[in-house]
Short mmCIF file of C-alpha atoms and ligand atoms in Angstrom, two decimals:
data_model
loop_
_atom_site.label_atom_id
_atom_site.label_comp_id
_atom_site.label_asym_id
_atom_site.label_seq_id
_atom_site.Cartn_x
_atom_site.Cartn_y
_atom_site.Cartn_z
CA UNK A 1224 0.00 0.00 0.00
CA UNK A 1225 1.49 3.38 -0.85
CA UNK A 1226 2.02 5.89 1.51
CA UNK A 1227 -0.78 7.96 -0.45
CA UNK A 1228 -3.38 5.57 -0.04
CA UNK A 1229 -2.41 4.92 3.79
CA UNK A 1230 -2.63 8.62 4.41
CA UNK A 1231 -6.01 8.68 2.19
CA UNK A 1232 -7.50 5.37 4.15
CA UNK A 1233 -6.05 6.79 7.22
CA UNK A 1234 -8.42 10.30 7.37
CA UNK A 1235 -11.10 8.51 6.17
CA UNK A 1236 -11.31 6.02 9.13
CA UNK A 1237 -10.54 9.24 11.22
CA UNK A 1238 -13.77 11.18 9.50
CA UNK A 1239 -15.60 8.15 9.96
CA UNK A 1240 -14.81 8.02 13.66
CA UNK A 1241 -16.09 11.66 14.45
CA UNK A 1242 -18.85 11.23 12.78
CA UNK A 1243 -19.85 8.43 14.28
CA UNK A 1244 -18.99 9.36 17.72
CA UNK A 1245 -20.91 13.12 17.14
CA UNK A 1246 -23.24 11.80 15.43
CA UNK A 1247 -24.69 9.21 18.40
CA UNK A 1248 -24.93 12.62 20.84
CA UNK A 1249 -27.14 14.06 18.00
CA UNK A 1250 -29.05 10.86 16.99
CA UNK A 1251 -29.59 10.72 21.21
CA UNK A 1252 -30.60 14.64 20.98
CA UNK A 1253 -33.01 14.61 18.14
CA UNK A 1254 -34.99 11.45 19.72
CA UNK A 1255 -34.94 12.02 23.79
CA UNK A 1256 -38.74 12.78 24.21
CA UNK A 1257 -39.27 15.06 27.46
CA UNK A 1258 -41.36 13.53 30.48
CA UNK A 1259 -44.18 16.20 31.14
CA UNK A 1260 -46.86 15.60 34.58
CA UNK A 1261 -50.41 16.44 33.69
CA UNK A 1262 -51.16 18.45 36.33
CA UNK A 1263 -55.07 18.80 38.09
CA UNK A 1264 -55.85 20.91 35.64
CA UNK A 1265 -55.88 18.25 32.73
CA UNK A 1266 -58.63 16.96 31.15
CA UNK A 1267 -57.67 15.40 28.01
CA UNK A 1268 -54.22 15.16 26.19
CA UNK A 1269 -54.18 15.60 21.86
CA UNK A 1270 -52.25 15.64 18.97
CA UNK A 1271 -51.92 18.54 16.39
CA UNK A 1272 -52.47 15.29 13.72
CA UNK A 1273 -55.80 15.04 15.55
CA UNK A 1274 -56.75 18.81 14.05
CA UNK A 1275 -54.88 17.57 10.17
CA UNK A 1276 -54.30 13.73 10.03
CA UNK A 1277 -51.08 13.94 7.54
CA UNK A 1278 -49.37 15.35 10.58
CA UNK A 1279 -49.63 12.32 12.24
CA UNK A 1280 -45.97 10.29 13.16
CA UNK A 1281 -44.09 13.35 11.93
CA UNK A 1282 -41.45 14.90 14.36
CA UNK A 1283 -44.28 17.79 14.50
CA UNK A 1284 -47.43 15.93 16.32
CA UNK A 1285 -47.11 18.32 18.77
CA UNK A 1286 -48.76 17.57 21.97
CA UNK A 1287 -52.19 19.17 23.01
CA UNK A 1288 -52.58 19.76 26.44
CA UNK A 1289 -56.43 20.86 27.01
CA UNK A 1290 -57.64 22.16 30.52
CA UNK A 1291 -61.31 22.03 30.52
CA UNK A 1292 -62.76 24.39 33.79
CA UNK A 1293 -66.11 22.81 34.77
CA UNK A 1294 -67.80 25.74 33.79
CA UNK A 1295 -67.91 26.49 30.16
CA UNK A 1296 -66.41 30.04 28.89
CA UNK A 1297 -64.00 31.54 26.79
CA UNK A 1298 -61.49 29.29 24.79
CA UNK A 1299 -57.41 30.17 24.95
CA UNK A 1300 -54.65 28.61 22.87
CA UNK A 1301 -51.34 29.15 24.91
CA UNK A 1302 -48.10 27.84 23.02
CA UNK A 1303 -44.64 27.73 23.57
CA UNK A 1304 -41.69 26.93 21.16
CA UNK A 1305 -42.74 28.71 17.93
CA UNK A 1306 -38.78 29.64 18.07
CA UNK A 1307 -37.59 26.42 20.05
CA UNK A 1308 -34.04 27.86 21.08
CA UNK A 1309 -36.64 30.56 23.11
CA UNK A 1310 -37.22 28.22 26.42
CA UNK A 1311 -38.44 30.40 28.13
CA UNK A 1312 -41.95 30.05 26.32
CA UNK A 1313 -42.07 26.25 26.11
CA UNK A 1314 -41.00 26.57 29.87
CA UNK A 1315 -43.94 28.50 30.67
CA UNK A 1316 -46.12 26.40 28.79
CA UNK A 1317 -45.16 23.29 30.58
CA UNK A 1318 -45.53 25.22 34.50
CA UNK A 1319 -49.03 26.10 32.86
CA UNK A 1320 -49.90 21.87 32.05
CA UNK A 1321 -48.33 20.51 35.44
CA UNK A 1322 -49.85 23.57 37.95
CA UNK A 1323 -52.76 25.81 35.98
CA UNK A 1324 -56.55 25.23 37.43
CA UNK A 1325 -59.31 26.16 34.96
CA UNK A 1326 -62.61 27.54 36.55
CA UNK A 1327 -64.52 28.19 33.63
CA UNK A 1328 -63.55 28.36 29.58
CA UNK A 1329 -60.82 26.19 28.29
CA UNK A 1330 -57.15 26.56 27.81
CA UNK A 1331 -55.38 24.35 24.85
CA UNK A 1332 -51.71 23.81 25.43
CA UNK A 1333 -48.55 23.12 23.02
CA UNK A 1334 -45.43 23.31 24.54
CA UNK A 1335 -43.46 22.43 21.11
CA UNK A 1336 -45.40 24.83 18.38
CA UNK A 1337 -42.36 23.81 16.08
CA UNK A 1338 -41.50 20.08 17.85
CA UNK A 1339 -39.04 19.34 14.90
CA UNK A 1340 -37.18 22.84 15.58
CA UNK A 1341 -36.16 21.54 19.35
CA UNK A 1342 -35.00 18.44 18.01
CA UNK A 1343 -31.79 20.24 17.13
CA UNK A 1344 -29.85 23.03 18.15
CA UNK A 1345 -28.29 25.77 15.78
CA UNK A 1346 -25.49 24.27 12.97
CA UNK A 1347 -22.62 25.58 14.60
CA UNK A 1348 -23.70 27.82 17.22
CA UNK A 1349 -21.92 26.08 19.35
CA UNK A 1350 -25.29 25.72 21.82
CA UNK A 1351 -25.71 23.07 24.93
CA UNK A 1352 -27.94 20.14 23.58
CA UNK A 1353 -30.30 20.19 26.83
CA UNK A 1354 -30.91 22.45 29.73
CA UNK A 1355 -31.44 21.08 33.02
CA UNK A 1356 -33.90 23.39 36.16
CA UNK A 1357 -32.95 22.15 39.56
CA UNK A 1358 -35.79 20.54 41.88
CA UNK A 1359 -35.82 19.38 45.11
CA UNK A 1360 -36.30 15.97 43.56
CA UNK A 1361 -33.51 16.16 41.14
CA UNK A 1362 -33.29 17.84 38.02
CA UNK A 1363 -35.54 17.76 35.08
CA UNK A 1364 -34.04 17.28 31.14
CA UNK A 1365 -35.17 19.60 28.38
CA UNK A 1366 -33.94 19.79 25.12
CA UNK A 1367 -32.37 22.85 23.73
CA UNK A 1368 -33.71 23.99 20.21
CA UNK A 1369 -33.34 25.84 16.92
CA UNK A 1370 -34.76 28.86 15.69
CA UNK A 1371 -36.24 26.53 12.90
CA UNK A 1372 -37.40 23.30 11.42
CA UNK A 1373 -34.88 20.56 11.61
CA UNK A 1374 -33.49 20.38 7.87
CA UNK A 1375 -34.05 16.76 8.34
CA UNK A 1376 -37.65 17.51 8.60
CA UNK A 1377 -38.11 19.74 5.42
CA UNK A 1378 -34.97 20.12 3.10
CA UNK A 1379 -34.10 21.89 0.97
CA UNK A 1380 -34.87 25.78 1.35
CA UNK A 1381 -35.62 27.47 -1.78
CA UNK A 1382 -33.74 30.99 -2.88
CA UNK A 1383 -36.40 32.80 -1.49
CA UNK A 1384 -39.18 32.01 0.23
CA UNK A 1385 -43.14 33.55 -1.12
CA UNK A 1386 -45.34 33.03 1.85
CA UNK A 1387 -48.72 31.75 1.25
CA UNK A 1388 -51.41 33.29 0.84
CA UNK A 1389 -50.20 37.09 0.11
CA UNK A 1390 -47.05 35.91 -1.79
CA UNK A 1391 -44.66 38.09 -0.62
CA UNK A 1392 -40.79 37.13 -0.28
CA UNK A 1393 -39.05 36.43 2.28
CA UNK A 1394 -35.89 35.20 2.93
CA UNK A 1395 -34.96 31.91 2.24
CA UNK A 1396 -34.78 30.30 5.71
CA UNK A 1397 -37.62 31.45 6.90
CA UNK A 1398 -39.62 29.07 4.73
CA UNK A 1399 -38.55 26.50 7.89
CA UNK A 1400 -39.05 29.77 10.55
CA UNK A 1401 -42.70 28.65 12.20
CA UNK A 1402 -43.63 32.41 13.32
CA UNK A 1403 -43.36 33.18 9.30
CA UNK A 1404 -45.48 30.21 7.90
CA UNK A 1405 -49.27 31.63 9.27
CA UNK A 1406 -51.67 30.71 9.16
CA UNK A 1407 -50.22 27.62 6.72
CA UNK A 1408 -51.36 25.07 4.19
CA UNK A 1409 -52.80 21.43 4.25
CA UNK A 1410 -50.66 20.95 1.11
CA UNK A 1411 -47.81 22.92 2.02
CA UNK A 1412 -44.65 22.22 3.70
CA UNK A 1413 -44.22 20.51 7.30
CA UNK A 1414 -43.78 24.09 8.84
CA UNK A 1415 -46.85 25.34 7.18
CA UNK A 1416 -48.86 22.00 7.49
CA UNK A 1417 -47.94 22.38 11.27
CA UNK A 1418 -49.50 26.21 11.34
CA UNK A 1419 -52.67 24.78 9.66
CA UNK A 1420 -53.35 22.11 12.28
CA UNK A 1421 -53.24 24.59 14.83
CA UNK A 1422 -55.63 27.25 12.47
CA UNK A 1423 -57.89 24.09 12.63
CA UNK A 1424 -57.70 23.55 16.22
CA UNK A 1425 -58.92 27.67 16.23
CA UNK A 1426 -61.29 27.33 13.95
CA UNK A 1427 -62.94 24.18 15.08
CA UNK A 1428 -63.21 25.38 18.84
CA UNK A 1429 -64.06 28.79 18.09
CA UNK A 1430 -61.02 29.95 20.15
CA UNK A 1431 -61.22 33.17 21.42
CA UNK A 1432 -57.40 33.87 22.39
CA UNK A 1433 -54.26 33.00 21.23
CA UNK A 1434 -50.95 33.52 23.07
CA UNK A 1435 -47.36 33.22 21.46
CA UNK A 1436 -45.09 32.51 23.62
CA UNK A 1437 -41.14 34.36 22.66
CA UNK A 1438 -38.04 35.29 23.98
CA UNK A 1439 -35.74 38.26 22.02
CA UNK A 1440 -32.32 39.54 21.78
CA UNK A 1441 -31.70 42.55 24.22
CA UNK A 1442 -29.83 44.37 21.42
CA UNK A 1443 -33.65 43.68 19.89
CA UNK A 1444 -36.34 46.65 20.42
CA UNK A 1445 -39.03 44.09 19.95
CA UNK A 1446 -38.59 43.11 23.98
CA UNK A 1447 -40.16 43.56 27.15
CA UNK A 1448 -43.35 43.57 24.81
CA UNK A 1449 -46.74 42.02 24.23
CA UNK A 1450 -47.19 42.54 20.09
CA UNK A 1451 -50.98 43.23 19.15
CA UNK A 1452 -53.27 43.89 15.73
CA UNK A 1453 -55.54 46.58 16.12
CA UNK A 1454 -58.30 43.89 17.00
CA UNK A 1455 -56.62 42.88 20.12
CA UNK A 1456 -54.44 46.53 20.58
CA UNK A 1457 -57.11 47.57 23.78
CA UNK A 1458 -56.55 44.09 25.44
CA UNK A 1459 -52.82 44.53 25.50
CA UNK A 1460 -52.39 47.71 26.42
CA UNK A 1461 -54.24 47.28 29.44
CA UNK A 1462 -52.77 44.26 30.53
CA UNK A 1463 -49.71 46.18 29.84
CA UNK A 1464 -50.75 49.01 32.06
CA UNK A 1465 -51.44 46.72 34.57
CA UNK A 1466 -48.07 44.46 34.64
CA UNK A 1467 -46.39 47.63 34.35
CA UNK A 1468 -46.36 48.61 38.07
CA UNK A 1469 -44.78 44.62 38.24
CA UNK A 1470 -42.00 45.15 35.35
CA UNK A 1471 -41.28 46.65 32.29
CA UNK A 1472 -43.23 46.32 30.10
CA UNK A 1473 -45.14 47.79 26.57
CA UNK A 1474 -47.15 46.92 23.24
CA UNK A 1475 -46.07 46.81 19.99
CA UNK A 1476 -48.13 47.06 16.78
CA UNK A 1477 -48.79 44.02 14.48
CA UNK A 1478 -47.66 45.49 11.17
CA UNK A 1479 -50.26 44.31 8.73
CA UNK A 1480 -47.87 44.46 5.67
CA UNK A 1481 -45.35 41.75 7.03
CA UNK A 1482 -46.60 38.31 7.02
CA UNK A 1483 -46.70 35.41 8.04
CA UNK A 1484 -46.15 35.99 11.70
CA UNK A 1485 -48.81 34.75 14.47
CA UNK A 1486 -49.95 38.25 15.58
CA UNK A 1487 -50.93 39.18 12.12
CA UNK A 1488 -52.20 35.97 10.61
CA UNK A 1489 -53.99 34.32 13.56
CA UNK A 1490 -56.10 37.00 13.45
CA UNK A 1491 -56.66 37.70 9.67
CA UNK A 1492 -57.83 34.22 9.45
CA UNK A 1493 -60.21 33.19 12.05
CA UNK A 1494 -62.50 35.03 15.01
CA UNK A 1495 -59.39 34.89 17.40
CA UNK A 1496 -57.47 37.52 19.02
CA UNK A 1497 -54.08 36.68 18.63
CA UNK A 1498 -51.30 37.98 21.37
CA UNK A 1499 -47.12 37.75 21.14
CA UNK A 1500 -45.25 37.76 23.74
CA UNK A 1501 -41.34 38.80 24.33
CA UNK A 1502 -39.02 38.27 27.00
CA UNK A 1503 -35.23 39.46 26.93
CA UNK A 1504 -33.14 36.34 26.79
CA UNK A 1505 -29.13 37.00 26.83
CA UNK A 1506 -28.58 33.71 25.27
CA UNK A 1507 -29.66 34.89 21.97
CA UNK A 1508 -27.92 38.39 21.23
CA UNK A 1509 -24.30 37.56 19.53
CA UNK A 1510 -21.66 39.78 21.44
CA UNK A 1511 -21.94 37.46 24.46
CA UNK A 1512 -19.50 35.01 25.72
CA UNK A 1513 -19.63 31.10 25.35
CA UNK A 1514 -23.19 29.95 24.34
CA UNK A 1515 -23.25 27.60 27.47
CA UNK A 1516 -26.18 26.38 29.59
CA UNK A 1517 -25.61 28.58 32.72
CA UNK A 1518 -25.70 31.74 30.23
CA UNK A 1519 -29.06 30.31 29.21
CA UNK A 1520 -30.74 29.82 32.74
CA UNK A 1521 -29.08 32.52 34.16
CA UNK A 1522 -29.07 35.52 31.66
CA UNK A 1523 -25.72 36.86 32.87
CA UNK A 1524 -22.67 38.32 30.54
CA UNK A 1525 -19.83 40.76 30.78
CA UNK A 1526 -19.99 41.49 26.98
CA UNK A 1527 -23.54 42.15 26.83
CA UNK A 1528 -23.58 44.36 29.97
CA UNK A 1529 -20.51 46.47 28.30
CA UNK A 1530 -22.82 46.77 25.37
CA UNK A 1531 -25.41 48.05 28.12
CA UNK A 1532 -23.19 50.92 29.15
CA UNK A 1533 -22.58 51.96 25.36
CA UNK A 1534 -26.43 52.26 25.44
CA UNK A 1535 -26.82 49.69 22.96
CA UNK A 1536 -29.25 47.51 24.57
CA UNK A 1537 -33.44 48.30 24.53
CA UNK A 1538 -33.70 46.95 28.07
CA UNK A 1539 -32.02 47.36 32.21
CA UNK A 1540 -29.47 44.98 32.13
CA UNK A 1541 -27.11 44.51 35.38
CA UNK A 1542 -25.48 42.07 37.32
CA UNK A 1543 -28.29 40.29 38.20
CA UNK A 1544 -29.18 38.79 34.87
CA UNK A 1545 -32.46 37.77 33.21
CA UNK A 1546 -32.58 34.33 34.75
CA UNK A 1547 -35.06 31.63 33.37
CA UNK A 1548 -37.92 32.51 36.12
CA UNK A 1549 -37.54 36.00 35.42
CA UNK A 1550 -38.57 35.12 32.00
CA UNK A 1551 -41.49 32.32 32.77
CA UNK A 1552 -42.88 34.44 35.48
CA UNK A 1553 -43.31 37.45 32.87
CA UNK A 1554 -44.93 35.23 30.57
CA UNK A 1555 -47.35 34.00 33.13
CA UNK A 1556 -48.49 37.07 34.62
CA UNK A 1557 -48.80 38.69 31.26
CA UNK A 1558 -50.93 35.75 29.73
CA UNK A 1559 -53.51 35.95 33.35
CA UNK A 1560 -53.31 40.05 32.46
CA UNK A 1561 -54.66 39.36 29.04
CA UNK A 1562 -56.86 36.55 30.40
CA UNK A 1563 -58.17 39.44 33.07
CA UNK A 1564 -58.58 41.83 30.23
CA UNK A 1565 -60.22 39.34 27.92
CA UNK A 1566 -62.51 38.59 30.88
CA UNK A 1567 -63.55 42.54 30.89
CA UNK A 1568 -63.58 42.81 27.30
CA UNK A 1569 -66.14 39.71 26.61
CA UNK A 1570 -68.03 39.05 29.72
CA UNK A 1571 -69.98 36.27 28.24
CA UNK A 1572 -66.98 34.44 27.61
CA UNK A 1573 -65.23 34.04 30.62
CA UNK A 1574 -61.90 32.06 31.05
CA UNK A 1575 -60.37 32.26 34.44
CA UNK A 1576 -57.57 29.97 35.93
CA UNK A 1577 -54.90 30.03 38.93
CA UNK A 1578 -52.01 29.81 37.81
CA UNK A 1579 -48.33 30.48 39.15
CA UNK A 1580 -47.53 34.18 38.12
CA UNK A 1581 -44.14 36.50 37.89
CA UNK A 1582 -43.61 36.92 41.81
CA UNK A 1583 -44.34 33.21 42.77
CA UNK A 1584 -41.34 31.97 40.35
CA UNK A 1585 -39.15 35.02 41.38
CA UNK A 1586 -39.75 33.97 44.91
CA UNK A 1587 -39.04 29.94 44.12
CA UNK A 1588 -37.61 28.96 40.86
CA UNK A 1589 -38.88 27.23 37.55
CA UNK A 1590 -38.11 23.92 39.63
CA UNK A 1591 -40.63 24.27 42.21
CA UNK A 1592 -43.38 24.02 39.99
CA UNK A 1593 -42.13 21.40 38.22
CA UNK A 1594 -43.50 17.83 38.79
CA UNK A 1595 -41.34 14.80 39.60
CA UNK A 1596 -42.27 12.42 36.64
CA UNK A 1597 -40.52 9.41 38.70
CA UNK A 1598 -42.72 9.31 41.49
CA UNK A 1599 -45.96 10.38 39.22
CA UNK A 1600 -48.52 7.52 38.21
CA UNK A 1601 -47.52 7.21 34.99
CA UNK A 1602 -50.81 7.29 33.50
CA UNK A 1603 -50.28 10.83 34.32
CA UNK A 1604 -46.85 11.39 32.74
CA UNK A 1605 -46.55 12.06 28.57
CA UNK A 1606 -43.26 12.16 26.66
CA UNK A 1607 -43.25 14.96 24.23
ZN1 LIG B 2500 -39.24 34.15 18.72
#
């Protein structure tokens, strides 16, 4: 054998090797399925494929968590994980499934908006694969995300990308970007098939609310905010009124001429009033340092609070961080605000539930209202 051919046979096997070897933490990644507790609210557990059948066995059967209250009311649909590397929203989603109480009306619940998008994290981005929140039981496993659909899922992208049904173009990745594919297609693509289950699940239960659960870049202005169409403008700003004596907090307008996004389409294409809401999450701006997990829970960096002082940031930002509760107790209190404002808006249509809010997970943690799923009956426990 010449020395050519060793060297040649000798990189391959090499390749071959880190492949392999990377490739079982990814293979592990893509497929661990997270143990979630139905809590006492929890009446009955779906599938997205049960709203659009062709969904059904793809990496995007999202769960449905419904809580039914025994009084009938208003309907909400609460979802996390539109933008899967955003945990903060499929966070809050899951301390709504394993704590929230419905009284009257209905909540519907999807942790995973964009299931194939948390399946794997950014090419290169150098992100942790899972996250871990401490409990006094132990610690419970989460996957870290993308921004988008897993190319394995829908491949490839085309040069740009003409959403349906105004055609205009977008850039090409956001063909796979979830919170760019409203309200989706039955024919379409996974991302926009996805969309159009959940349009059915609107449209079928008449839902009355919809709440999109985001986090954004600090170096973002679109933070700190609950995003609104005119139909839905007076609900947020006076939930935002009202959370403002708790935090910072204001409303953005849904611009009707770019589509595709929840806020806009949600509402353009059924009765429901659609609400998006941001949270500043360090993690995602780029002049921070390492993208490691403690930088994800606990929303503290040098670079980004240098950045602060050069007034280049759109929100406070100290020593202190914007740690993970921070962000899932803002999300909770803002989506009982709108709930409260709903509730004034639409008497007939009531939806009230108890639910942890922004001071009880400042107070405790994520972790503490967090089920164990070891010690659960396991008829209560769902991997999603
Ligand atoms: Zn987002």
């Amino acid at each position: 054998m010449s020395r050519h051919v060793l060297a040649k046979l000798t990189t391959a096997i090499v390749m071959l090797a880190v492949l392999i070897i990377g490739g079982q933490e990814l293979y592990a990644h893509r497929h661990y399925e997270e143990p979630v507790v139905l809590g006492p609210g929890v009446t009955r557990v779906e599938r997205l494929s049960d709203y659009f059948e062709p969904l059904r066995g793809t990496m995007n059967d999202s769960v449905v968590y419904v809580l039914e209250g025994e009084e009938e009311g208003g309907k909400a649909f609460i979802f996390g994980g539109s933008h899967p590397g955003e945990v903060a929203g499929t966070l809050a989603a899951i301390v709504l499934v394993e704590n929230a109480v419905v009284r009257q009306g209905t909540l519907y619940i999807v942790p995973h908006m964009n299931r194939s998008g948390s399946t794997g994290t950014q090419p290169s981005g150098g992100y942790p694969l899972y996250y871990h929140i401490d409990t006094a039981f132990g610690s419970r496993k989460f996957r870290m995300g993308d921004r988008v659909t897993h190319p394995l899922d829908q491949w490839p992208d085309p040069d740009v990308y003409i959403h349906y049904p105004s055609g205009q173009s977008l850039s090409y990745v956001e063909i796979r970007n979830s919170n760019r594919c409203w309200p989706g297609r039955p024919n379409g693509t996974l991302t926009e098939q996805t969309n159009y289950a959940a349009m059915e699940l609107i449209r079928k239960h008449d839902v009355n609310i919809a709440v999109d659960f985001h986090e954004a870049e600090l170096m973002y202005p679109v933070t700190n905010c609950i995003v609104a169409p005119s139909k839905s403008a007076s609900i947020a700003t006076m939930a935002a009124i009202n959370l403002s004596i708790d935090f910072d907090i204001h409303t953005e307008p849904s611009p009707p001429g770019y589509r595709g996004l929840s806020h806009r389409e949600i509402g353009d294409h059924s009765d429901a009033y659609p609400f998006l809401i941001e949270v500043p999450e360090p993690f995602l701006d780029q002049p921070t340092g390492p993208k490691t997990e403690s930088l994800l829970l606990e929303g503290k960096d040098e670079i980004l609070m240098r950045a602060g002082d050069k007034g280049l940031l759109f929100v406070e930002f100290d020593e202190s961080g914007k740690p993970i509760e921070l962000r899932v107790g803002r999300h909770l209190s803002t989506t009982m605000s709108l709930l409260e404002e709903w509730n004034n808006f639409s008497p007939d249509l009531q939806i009230s539930i108890e639910a942890p809010d922004y001071y009880d997970l400042m107070d405790n943690g994520v972790g503490a209202f967090l089920r164990d799923p070891d010690t659960a009956d396991p008829s209560m426990v769902v991997f999603d």
